CSV table of C-alpha atoms in Angstrom, one decimal:
chain,number,residue,atom,x,y,z
A,15,UNK,CA,-64.9,57.1,-202.0
A,16,UNK,CA,-64.5,53.3,-202.4
A,17,UNK,CA,-61.9,51.5,-200.3
A,18,UNK,CA,-59.9,48.6,-201.7
A,19,UNK,CA,-62.2,46.0,-200.0
A,20,UNK,CA,-65.2,47.6,-201.8
A,21,UNK,CA,-66.6,49.6,-198.9
A,22,UNK,CA,-68.0,52.9,-200.0
A,23,UNK,CA,-67.6,56.0,-197.7
A,24,UNK,CA,-69.2,59.3,-198.3
A,25,UNK,CA,-66.6,62.2,-198.0
A,26,UNK,CA,-66.7,65.9,-198.0
A,27,UNK,CA,-62.9,66.3,-197.9
A,28,UNK,CA,-60.1,64.0,-198.5
A,29,UNK,CA,-56.5,64.8,-197.3
A,30,UNK,CA,-53.5,62.9,-198.6
A,31,UNK,CA,-49.8,63.0,-197.8
A,32,UNK,CA,-48.1,62.9,-201.2
A,33,UNK,CA,-44.8,61.2,-201.5
A,34,UNK,CA,-42.2,62.2,-204.1
A,35,UNK,CA,-39.3,60.4,-205.4
A,36,UNK,CA,-36.1,61.6,-207.1
A,37,UNK,CA,-36.5,60.5,-210.7
A,38,UNK,CA,-32.9,60.1,-211.6
A,39,UNK,CA,-31.4,56.9,-213.1
A,40,UNK,CA,-27.8,57.8,-213.5
A,41,UNK,CA,-26.8,58.0,-209.9
A,42,UNK,CA,-27.3,54.3,-209.1
A,43,UNK,CA,-25.0,53.4,-212.0
A,44,UNK,CA,-22.4,55.6,-210.4
A,45,UNK,CA,-22.9,54.1,-207.0
A,46,UNK,CA,-25.2,56.8,-205.7
A,47,UNK,CA,-28.6,55.9,-204.4
A,48,UNK,CA,-31.8,57.8,-203.7
A,49,UNK,CA,-32.4,57.8,-199.9
A,50,UNK,CA,-35.5,58.8,-197.7
A,51,UNK,CA,-35.5,62.5,-196.7
A,52,UNK,CA,-34.1,62.4,-193.2
A,53,UNK,CA,-36.9,63.1,-190.6
A,54,UNK,CA,-39.8,63.5,-193.1
A,55,UNK,CA,-41.8,60.9,-194.8
A,56,UNK,CA,-42.2,62.8,-198.0
A,57,UNK,CA,-40.1,60.8,-200.4
A,58,UNK,CA,-36.6,60.2,-201.6
A,59,UNK,CA,-33.7,62.4,-202.7
A,60,UNK,CA,-30.0,62.0,-203.7
A,61,UNK,CA,-27.8,63.3,-200.8
A,62,UNK,CA,-25.8,66.4,-201.7
A,63,UNK,CA,-24.4,69.5,-200.1
A,64,UNK,CA,-26.1,72.9,-200.6
A,65,UNK,CA,-24.4,73.3,-204.0
A,66,UNK,CA,-25.5,69.9,-205.3
A,67,UNK,CA,-22.0,68.1,-204.8
A,68,UNK,CA,-22.6,64.4,-204.0
A,69,UNK,CA,-20.3,62.1,-202.2
A,70,UNK,CA,-18.6,61.3,-205.6
A,71,UNK,CA,-16.0,63.9,-206.8
A,72,UNK,CA,-17.2,65.7,-210.0
A,73,UNK,CA,-20.9,64.4,-209.6
A,74,UNK,CA,-23.5,67.1,-208.9
A,75,UNK,CA,-27.3,66.9,-208.6
A,76,UNK,CA,-29.9,69.6,-208.5
A,77,UNK,CA,-33.5,70.5,-208.3
A,78,UNK,CA,-36.0,68.0,-207.0
A,79,UNK,CA,-33.4,65.3,-207.1
A,80,UNK,CA,-31.9,66.9,-204.1
A,81,UNK,CA,-34.9,68.5,-202.5
A,82,UNK,CA,-38.2,66.6,-203.5
A,83,UNK,CA,-40.5,69.2,-201.8
A,84,UNK,CA,-39.0,72.2,-203.8
A,85,UNK,CA,-41.2,74.0,-206.3
A,86,UNK,CA,-40.0,75.3,-209.6
A,87,UNK,CA,-38.3,78.4,-208.3
A,88,UNK,CA,-36.4,76.6,-205.6
A,89,UNK,CA,-35.4,73.8,-208.0
A,90,UNK,CA,-34.1,76.4,-210.4
A,91,UNK,CA,-32.1,78.0,-207.7
A,92,UNK,CA,-30.6,74.6,-206.8
A,93,UNK,CA,-29.6,74.3,-210.4
A,94,UNK,CA,-27.9,77.7,-210.5
A,95,UNK,CA,-26.0,77.0,-207.3
A,96,UNK,CA,-24.8,73.6,-208.8
A,97,UNK,CA,-23.8,75.4,-212.0
A,98,UNK,CA,-21.8,77.9,-210.1
A,99,UNK,CA,-20.1,75.2,-208.0
A,100,UNK,CA,-19.3,73.1,-211.1
A,101,UNK,CA,-17.7,76.2,-212.8
A,102,UNK,CA,-15.7,77.0,-209.6
A,103,UNK,CA,-14.5,73.4,-209.5
A,104,UNK,CA,-13.4,73.5,-213.2
A,105,UNK,CA,-11.7,76.8,-212.7
A,106,UNK,CA,-9.8,75.4,-209.6
A,107,UNK,CA,-8.7,72.3,-211.5
A,108,UNK,CA,-7.5,74.4,-214.4
A,109,UNK,CA,-5.5,76.6,-212.1
A,110,UNK,CA,-4.0,73.5,-210.3
A,111,UNK,CA,-2.9,72.1,-213.7
A,112,UNK,CA,-1.4,75.3,-214.8
A,113,UNK,CA,0.5,75.7,-211.5
A,114,UNK,CA,1.8,72.1,-211.7
A,115,UNK,CA,2.9,72.6,-215.3
A,116,UNK,CA,4.8,75.8,-214.4
A,117,UNK,CA,6.5,74.0,-211.5
A,118,UNK,CA,7.7,71.1,-213.7
A,119,UNK,CA,9.0,73.5,-216.3
């Protein structure tokens, strides 16, 4: 291996600490920012609850955007949870509107 200054070092093994970053562009436009993963120096993520809800009403994130160390199956599970939460939120909003419309009538 050759270091940046040009010094060559013979190695049998090289261990690195990979860093991952949430590759999402839309949250910053909405006021969300990727932040370092708390307590770990592994990369950045978009803070969200277990179902992917962010601090902005109606905005969810899933997969590696919320948990950068997740593998494909875990990222998929994050997406499924977010989808279920989004559906529940839409059903609740539709129910609230129906109740309000009935109360007005």
